CSV table of C-alpha atoms in Angstrom, one decimal:
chain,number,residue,atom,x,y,z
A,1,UNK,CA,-19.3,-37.2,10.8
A,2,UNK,CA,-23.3,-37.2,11.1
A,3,UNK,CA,-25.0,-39.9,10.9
A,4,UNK,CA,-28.4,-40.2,9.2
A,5,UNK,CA,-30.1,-42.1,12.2
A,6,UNK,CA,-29.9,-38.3,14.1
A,7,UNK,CA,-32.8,-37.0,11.9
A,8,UNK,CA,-35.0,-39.2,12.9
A,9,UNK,CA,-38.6,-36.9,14.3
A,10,UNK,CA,-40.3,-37.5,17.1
A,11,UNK,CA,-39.2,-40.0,19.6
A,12,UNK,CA,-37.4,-41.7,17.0
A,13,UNK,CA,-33.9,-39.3,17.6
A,14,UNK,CA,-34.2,-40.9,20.9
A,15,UNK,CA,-34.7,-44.3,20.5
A,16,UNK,CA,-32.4,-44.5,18.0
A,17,UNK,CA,-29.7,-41.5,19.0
A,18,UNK,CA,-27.3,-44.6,20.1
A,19,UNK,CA,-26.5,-45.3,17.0
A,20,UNK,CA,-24.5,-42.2,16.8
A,21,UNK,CA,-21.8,-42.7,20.6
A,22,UNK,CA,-18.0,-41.7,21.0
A,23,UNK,CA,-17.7,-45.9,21.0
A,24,UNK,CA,-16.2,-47.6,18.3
A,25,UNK,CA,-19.5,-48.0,16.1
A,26,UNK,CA,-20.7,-50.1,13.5
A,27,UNK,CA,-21.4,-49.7,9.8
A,28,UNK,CA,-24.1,-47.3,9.5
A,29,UNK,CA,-23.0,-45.8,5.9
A,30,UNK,CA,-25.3,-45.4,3.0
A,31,UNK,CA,-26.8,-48.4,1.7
A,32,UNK,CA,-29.5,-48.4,-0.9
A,33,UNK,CA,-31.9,-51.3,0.8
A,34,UNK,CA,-32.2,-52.1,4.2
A,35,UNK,CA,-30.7,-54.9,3.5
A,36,UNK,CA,-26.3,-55.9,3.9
A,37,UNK,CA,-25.0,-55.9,0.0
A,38,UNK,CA,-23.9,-59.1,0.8
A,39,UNK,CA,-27.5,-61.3,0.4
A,40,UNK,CA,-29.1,-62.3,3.4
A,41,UNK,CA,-27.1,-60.8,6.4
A,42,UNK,CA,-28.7,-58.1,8.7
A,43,UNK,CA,-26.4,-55.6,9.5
A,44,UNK,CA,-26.4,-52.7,12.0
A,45,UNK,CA,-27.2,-50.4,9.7
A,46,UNK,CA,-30.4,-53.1,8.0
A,47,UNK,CA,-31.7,-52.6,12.0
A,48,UNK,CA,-32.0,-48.9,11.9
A,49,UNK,CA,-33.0,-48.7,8.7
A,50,UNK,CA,-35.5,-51.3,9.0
A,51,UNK,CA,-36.9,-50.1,11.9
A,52,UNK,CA,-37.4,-46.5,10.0
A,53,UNK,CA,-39.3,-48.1,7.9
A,54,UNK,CA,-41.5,-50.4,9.8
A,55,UNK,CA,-42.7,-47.0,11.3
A,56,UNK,CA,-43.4,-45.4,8.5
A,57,UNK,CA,-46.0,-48.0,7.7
A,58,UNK,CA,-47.5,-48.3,11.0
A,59,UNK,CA,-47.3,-44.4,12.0
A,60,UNK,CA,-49.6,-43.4,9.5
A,61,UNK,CA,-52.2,-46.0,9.9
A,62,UNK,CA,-52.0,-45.0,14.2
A,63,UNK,CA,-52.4,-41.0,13.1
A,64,UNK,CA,-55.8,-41.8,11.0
A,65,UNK,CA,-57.4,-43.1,14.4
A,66,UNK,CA,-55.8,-40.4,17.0
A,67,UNK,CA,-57.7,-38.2,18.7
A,68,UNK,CA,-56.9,-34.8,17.6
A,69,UNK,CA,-55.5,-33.8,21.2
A,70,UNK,CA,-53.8,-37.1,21.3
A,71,UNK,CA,-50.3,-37.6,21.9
A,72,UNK,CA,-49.1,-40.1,19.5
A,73,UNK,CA,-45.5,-41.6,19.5
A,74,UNK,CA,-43.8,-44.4,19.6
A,75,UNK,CA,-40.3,-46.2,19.6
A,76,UNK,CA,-38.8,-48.0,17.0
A,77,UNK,CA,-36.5,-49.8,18.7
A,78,UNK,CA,-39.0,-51.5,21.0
A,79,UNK,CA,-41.3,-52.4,19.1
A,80,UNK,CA,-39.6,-53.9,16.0
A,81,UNK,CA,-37.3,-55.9,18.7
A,82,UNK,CA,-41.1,-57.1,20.7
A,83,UNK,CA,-41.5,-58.4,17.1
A,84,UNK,CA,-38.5,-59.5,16.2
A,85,UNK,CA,-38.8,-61.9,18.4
A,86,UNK,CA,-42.1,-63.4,17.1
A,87,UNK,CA,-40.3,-63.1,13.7
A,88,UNK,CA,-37.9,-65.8,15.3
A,89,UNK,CA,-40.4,-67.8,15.8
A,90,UNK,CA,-42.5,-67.4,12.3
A,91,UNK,CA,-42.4,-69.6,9.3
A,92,UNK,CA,-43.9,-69.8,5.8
A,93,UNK,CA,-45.8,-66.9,4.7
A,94,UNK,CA,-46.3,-65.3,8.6
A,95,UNK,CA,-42.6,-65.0,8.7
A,96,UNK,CA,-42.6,-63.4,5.4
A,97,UNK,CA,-45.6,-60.6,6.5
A,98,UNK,CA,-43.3,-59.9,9.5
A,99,UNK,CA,-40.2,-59.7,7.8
A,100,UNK,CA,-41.1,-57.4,5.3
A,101,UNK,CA,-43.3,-55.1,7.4
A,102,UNK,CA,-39.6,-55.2,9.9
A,103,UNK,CA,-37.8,-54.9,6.5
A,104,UNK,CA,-35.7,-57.9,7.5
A,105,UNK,CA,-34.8,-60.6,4.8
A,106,UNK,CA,-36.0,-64.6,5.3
A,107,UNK,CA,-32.5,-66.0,6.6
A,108,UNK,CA,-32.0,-68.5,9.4
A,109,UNK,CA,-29.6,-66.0,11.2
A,110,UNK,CA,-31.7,-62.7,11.5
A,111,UNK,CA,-31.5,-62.2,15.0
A,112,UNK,CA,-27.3,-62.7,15.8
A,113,UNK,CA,-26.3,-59.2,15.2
A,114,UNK,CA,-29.6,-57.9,17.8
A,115,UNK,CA,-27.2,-58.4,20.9
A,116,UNK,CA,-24.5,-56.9,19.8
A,117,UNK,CA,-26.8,-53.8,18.4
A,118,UNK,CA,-28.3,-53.1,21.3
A,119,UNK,CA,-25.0,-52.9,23.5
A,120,UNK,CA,-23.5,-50.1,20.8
A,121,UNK,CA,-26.7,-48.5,21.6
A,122,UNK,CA,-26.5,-48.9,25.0
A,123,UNK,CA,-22.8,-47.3,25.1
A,124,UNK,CA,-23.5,-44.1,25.3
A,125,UNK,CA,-19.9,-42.8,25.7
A,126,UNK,CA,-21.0,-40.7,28.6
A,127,UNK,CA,-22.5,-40.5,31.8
A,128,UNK,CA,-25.1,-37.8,31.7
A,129,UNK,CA,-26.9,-39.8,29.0
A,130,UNK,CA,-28.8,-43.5,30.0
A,131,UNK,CA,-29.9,-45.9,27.5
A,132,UNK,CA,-30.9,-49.5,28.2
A,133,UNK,CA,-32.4,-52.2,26.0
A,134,UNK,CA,-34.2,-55.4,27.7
A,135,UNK,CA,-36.1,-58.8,26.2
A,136,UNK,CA,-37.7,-61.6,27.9
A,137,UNK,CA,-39.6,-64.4,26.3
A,138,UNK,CA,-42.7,-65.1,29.2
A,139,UNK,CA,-43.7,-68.9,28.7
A,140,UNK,CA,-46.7,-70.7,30.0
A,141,UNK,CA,-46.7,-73.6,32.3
A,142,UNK,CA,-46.1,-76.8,30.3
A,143,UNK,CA,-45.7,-75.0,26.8
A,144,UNK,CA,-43.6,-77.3,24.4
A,145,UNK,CA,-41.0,-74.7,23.6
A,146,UNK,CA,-38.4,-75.5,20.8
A,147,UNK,CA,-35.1,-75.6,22.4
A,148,UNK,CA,-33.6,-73.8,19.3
A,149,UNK,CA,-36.3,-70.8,19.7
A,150,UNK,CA,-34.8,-70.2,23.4
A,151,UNK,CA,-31.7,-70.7,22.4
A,152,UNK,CA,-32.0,-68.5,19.5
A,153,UNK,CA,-33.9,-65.3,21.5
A,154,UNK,CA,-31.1,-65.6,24.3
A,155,UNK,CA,-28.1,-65.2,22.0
A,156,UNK,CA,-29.7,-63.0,19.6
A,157,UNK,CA,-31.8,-60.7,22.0
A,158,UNK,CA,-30.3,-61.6,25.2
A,159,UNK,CA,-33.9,-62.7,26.1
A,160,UNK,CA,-34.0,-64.8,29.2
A,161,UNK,CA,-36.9,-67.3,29.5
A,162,UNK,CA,-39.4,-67.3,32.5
A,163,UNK,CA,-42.0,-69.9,33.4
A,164,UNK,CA,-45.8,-68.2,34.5
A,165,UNK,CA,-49.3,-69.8,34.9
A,166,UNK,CA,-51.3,-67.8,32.9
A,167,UNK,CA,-54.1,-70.3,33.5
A,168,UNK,CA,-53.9,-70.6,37.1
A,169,UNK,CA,-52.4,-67.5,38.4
A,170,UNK,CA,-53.4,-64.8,35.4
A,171,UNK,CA,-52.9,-62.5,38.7
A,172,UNK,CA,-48.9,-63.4,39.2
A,173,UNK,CA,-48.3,-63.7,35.5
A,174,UNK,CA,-49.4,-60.1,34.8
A,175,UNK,CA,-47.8,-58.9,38.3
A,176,UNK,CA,-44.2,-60.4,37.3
A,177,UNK,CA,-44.5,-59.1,33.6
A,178,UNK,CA,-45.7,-56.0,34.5
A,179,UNK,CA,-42.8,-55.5,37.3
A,180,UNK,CA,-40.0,-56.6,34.9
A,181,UNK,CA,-41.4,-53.9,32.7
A,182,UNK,CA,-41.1,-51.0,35.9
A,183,UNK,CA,-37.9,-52.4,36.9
A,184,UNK,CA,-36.5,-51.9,33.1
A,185,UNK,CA,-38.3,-48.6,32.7
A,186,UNK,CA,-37.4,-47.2,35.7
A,187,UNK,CA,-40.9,-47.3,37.0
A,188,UNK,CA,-42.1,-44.8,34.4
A,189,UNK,CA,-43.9,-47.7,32.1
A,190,UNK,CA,-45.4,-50.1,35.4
A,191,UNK,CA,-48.1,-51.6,33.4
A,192,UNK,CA,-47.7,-53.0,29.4
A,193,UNK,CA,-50.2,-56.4,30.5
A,194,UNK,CA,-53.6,-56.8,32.4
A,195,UNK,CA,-54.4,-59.9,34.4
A,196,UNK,CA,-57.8,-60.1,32.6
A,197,UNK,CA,-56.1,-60.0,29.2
A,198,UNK,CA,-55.0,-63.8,29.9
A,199,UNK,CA,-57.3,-67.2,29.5
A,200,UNK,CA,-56.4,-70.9,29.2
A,201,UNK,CA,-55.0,-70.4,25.6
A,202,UNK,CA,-52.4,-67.7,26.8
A,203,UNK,CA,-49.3,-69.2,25.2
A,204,UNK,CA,-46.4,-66.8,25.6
A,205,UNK,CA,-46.1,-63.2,25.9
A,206,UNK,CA,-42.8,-61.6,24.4
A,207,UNK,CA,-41.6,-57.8,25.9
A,208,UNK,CA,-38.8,-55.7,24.7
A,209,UNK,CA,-38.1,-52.3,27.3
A,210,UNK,CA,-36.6,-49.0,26.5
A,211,UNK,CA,-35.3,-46.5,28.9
A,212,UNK,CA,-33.3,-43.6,28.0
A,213,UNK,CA,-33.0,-40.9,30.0
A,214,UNK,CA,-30.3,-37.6,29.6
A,215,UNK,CA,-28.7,-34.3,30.0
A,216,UNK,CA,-29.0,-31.1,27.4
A,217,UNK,CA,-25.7,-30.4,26.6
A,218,UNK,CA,-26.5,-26.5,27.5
A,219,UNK,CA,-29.8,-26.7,30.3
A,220,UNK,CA,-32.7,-24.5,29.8
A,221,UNK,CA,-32.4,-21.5,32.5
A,222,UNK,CA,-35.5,-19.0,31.5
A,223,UNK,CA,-39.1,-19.9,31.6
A,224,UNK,CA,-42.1,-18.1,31.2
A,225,UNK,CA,-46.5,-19.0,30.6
A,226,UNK,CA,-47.6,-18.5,27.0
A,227,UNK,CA,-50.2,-20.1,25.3
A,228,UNK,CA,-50.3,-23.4,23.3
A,229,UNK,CA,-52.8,-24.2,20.6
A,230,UNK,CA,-53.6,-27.9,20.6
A,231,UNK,CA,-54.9,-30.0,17.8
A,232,UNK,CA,-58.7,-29.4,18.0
A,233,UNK,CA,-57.6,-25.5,17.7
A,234,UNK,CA,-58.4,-25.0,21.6
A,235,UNK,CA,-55.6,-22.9,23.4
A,236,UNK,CA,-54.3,-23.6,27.2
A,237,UNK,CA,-51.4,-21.9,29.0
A,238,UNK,CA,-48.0,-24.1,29.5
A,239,UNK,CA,-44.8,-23.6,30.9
A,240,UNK,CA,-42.0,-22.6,28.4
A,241,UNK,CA,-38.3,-23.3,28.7
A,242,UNK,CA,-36.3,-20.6,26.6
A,243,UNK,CA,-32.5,-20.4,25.4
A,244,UNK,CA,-30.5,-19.1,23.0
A,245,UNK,CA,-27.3,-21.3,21.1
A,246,UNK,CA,-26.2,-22.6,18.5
A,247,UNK,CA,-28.6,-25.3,16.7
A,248,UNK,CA,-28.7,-27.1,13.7
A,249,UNK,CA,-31.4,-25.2,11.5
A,250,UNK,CA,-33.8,-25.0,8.7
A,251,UNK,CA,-36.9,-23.4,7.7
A,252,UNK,CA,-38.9,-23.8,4.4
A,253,UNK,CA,-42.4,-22.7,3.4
A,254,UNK,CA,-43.7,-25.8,5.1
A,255,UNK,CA,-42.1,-24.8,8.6
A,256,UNK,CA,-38.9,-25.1,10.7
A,257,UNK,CA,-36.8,-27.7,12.2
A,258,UNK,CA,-34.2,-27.7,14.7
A,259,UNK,CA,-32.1,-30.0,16.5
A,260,UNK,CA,-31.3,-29.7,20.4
A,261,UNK,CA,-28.2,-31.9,21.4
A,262,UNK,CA,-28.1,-34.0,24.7
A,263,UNK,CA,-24.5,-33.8,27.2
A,264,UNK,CA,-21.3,-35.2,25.1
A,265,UNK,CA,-20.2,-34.8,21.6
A,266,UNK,CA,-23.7,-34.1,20.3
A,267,UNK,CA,-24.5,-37.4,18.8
A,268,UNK,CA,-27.7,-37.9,21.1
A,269,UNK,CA,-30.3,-34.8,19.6
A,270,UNK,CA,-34.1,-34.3,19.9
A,271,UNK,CA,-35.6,-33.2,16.8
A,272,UNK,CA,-38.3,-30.9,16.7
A,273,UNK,CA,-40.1,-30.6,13.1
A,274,UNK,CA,-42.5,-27.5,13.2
A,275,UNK,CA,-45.3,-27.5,10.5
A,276,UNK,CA,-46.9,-24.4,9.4
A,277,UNK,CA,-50.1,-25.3,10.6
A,278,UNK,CA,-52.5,-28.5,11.3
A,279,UNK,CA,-53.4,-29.3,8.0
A,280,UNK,CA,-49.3,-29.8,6.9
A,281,UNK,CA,-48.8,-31.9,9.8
A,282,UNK,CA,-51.4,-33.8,9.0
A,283,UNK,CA,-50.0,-34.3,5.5
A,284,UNK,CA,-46.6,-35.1,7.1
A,285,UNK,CA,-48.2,-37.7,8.8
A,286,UNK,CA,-50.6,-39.3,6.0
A,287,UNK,CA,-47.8,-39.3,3.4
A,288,UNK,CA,-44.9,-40.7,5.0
A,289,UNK,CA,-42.2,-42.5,3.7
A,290,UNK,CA,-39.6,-44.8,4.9
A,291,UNK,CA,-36.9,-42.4,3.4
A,292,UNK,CA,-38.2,-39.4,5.5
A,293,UNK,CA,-36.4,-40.4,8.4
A,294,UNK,CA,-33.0,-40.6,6.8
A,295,UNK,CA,-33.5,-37.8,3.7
A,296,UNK,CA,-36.0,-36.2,6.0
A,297,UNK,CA,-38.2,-35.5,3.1
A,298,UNK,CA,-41.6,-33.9,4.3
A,299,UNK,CA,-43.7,-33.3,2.0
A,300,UNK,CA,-43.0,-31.8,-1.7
A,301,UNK,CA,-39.5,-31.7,-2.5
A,302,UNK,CA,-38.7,-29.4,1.0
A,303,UNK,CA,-36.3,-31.3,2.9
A,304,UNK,CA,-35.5,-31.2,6.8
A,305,UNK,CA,-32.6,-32.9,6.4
A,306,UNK,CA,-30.7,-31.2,9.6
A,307,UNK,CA,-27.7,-33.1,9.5
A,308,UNK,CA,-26.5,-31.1,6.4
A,309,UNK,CA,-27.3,-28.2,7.8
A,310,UNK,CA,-24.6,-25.7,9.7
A,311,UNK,CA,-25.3,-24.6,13.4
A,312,UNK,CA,-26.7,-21.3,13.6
A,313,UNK,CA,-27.2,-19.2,16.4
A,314,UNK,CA,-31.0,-19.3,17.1
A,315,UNK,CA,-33.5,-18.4,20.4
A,316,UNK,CA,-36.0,-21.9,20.9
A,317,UNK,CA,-38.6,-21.6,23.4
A,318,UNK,CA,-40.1,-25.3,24.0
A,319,UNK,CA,-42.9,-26.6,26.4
A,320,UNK,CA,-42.0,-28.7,29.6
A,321,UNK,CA,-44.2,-31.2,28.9
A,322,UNK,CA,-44.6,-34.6,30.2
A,323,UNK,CA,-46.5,-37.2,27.9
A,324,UNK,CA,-47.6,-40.9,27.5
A,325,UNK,CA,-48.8,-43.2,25.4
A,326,UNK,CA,-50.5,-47.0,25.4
A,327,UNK,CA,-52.4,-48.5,22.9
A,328,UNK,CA,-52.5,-51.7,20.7
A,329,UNK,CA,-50.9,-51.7,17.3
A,330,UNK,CA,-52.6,-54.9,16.4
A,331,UNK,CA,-55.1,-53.0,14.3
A,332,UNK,CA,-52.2,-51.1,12.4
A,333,UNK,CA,-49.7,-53.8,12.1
A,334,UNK,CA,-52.7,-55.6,10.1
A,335,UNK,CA,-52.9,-52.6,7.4
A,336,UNK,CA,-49.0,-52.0,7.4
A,337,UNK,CA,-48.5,-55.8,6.1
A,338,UNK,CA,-48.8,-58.6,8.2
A,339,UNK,CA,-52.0,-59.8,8.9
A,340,UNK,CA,-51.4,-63.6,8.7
A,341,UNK,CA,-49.8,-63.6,11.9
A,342,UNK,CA,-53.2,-62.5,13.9
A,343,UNK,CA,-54.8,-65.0,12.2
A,344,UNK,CA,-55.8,-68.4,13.8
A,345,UNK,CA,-56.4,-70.1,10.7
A,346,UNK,CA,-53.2,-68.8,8.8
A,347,UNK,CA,-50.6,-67.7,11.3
A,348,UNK,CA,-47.5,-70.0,11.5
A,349,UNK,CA,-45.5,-69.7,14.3
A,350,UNK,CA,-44.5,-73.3,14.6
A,351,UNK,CA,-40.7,-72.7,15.4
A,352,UNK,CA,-41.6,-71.5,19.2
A,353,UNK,CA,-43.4,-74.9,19.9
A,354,UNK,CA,-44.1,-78.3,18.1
A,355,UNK,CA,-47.4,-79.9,18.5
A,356,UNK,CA,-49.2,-76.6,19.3
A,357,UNK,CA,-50.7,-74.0,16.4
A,358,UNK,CA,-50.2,-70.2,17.4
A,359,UNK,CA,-51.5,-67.0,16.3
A,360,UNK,CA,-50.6,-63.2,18.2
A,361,UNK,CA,-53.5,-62.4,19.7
A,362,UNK,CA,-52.4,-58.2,20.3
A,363,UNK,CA,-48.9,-56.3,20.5
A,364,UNK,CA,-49.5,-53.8,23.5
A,365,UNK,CA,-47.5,-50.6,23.1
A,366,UNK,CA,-46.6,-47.8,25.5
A,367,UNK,CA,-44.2,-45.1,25.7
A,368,UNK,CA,-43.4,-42.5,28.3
A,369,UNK,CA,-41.5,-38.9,27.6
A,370,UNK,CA,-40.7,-35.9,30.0
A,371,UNK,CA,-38.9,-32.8,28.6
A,372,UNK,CA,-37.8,-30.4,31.4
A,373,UNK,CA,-34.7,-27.9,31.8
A,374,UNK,CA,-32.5,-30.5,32.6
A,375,UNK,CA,-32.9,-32.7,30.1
A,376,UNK,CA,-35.3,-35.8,28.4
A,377,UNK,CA,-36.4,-38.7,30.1
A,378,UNK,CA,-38.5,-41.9,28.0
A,379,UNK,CA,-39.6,-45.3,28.0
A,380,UNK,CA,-41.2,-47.6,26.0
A,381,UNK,CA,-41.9,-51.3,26.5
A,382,UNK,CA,-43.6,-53.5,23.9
A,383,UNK,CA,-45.6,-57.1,24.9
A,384,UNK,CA,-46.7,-59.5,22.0
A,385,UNK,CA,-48.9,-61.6,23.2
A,386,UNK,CA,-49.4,-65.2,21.9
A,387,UNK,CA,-52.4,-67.8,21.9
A,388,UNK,CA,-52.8,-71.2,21.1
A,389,UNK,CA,-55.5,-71.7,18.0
A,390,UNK,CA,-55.8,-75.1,17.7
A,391,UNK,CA,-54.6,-77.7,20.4
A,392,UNK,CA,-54.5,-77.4,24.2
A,393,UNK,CA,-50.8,-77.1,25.7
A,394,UNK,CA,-49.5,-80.6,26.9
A,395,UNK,CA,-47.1,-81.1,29.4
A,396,UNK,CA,-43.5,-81.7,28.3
A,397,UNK,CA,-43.0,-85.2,29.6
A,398,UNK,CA,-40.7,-88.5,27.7
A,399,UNK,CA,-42.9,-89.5,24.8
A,400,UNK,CA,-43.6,-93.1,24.0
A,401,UNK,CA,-45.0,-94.0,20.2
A,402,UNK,CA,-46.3,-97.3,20.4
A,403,UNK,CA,-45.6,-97.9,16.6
A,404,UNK,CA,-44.0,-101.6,16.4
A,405,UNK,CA,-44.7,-105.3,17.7
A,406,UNK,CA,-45.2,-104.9,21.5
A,407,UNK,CA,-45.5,-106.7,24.2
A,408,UNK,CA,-48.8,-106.6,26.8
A,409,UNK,CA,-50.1,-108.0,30.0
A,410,UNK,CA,-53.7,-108.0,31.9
A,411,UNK,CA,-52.8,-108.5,35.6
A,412,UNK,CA,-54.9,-108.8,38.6
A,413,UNK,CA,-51.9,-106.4,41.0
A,414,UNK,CA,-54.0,-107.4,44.2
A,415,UNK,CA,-52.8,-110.8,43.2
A,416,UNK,CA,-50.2,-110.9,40.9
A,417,UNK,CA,-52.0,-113.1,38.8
A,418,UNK,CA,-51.2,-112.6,35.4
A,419,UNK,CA,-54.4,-112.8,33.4
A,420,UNK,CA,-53.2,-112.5,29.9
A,421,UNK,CA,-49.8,-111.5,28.2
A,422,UNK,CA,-48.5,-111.7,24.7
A,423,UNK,CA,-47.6,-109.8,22.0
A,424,UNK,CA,-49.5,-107.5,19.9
A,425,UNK,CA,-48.0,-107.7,16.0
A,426,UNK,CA,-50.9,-106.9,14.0
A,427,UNK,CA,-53.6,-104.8,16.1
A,428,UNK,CA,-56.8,-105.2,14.3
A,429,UNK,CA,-58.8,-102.1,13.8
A,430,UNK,CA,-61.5,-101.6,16.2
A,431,UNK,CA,-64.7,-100.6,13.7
């Protein structure tokens, strides 16, 4: 049976595809809210839903700034987990923002079923088809971390902590970030952080990598040059892979869509959506709901809902095309909902440290896809970075409170002499 994570557009199908693998798989049924029906748990299915959502809010808000020759996509996955783990972290009305813009509810256990999501998704069921999910939590020297944050982000996202000097050595935090990011990317995404992006107040940074990578089920064999009209309306030639099979089909007045399955049982697809012309895409894009991704609603009452529709023999000719993306998302997380957490004044991220005010200072973004005969390969790696906003970073060191009746001396130690000693019951103010 389909599931309705496959009609996900963009690069949506394949961040999220895993949800759909020949692995014994989690509730991902029909649900009303993104939400369990039983209050306050997250389930699988909360995750992907979620995660539609989130982009719906911040998709739009990214499109309205693009270039119109810009490529502009991004993954889900990645960047609600990047976030999720701030969430972790968040309290009072930041944790709210976040939750609601991730479409997760306030509950103290939000991130346990994270782990085991991401190794469903990662069982792909078959071994022409690649998908791996990372985390890390990238502390600074001396920061007071919460041992229940760490503790948290490890069993929830399987984040491991690592020590760096953004202070001292911005150069070797940057270099070992960025290489964790290569290694877990496969060297497509090699750079998500800039030394220069670092200063004393550099708290944390938090990075969630995607790489998927896999097969058509049927390669393309035929290609040929045509002509493809870009968005400014300017026209350049580009390879074009063709085939003929059997695809999951529909066209309406608004355009066409199809659905190209990846090696297996056809639960991993890429989904093209076709609009007419520039002006309907760019209504698909402005008016975007959470819902499109599931019902596949775009635009009107015309649906592209693919997973309803039977196979149908059809001919698709499709560029080979290799594309990329990096930007911040700081700008449209703000208008999608969440602004108190970039915020020095208001953010609240006091369950990552105690004794230290935070605030995310940007949430880098970048995403890699190639589309070629064989196959699809993309990345994507997100970084949140953090900063301290009120209170330098002290080491973590025993702590004495001298609260109570103590004890002192005055000593000469080149001597021994002991020039005063007593106790100290009532300290007098000093005016």
């Amino acid at each position: 049976m389909r599931k309705a994570a496959l009609s996900f557009p963009f690069l949506v199908s394949l961040a999220l595809g895993g949800c759909v693998t020949s692995a014994p798989a989690p509730n991902f049924g029909p649900s009303p809210s993104g939400q369990s029906e039983r209050s306050g748990e997250i389930t699988p299915w909360a995750l992907t839903y979620g995660a539609a959502l989130m982009t719906a809010k911040v998709y739009p808000h990214l499109a309205a700034t693009a270039d119109a020759n810009a490529n502009l996509f991004v993954s889900p996955v990645s960047l609600s987990q990047g976030l999720g783990l701030a969430y972790l972290g968040a309290r009072g009305g930041t944790r709210d923002e976040i939750g609601r813009v991730l479409d997760w509810p306030s509950v103290p256990n939000a991130a346990v079923p994270i782990r085991a999501y991401n190794a469903q998704l990662s069982d792909t069921g078959d071994a022409d088809i690649t998908l791996g999910i990372a985390n890390a939590l990238w502390l600074a020297k001396g920061l007071p971390i919460r041992d229940e944050y760490v503790a948290e982000a490890r069993s929830g996202f399987g984040a491991a902590p690592e020590t760096v000097d953004y202070a001292g050595d911005p150069t070797g935090a940057a270099a070992r970030i960025n290489g964790w990011v290569s290694r877990e990317t496969k060297g497509r995404i090699s750079e998500i952080v800039s030394p220069s992006g670092f200063r004393d107040d550099t708290a944390a940074v938090l990075t969630n990598a995607l790489y998927f990578k896999a097969k058509w089920q049927v390669p393309f064999e035929e290609t040929e040059t045509r002509t493809f009209t870009r968005g400014d309306g300017t026209r350049i030639p580009i390879t074009m892979m063709k085939r003929i099979g059997r695809f999951d089909y529909r066209e309406t007045h608004e355009g066409q869509a199809i659905a190209l399955p990846y090696a297996g049982d056809g639960s991993f697809v890429m989904e093209i959506f076709l609009p007419r012309d520039t002006a309907v895409l760019r209504r698909w894009e402005r008016e975007m709901k959470g819902g499109d991704f599931f019902a596949g609603e775009q635009g009107g009452n015309d649906r592209f809902d693919l997973a309803a529709e039977q196979a149908r023999e059809m001919r698709i000719i499709l560029p080979r095309f290799e594309a990329r993306f990096d930007k911040s998302v700081k700008a449209a997380l703000i208008a999608a909902g969440m602004p108190s957490a970039f915020d020095q004044q208001r953010a609240d991220l006091s369950g990552i440290v105690s004794g230290v005010r935070l605030a995310i200072n940007d949430v880098a973004h970048a995403t890699f896809l190639r589309v070629d005969e064989e196959g699809t390969e993309a990345a994507a790696a997100t970084a949140v970075k953090i900063v301290v906003t009120s209170a330098r970073i002290e080491p973590q060191v025993p702590e004495m409170v001298v609260d109570r009746p103590f004890l002192a001396t005055l000593r000469d130690r080149k001597s021994g002499a002991v020039l005063f000693f007593g106790r100290i019951a009532d300290p007098t103010a000093i005016p």
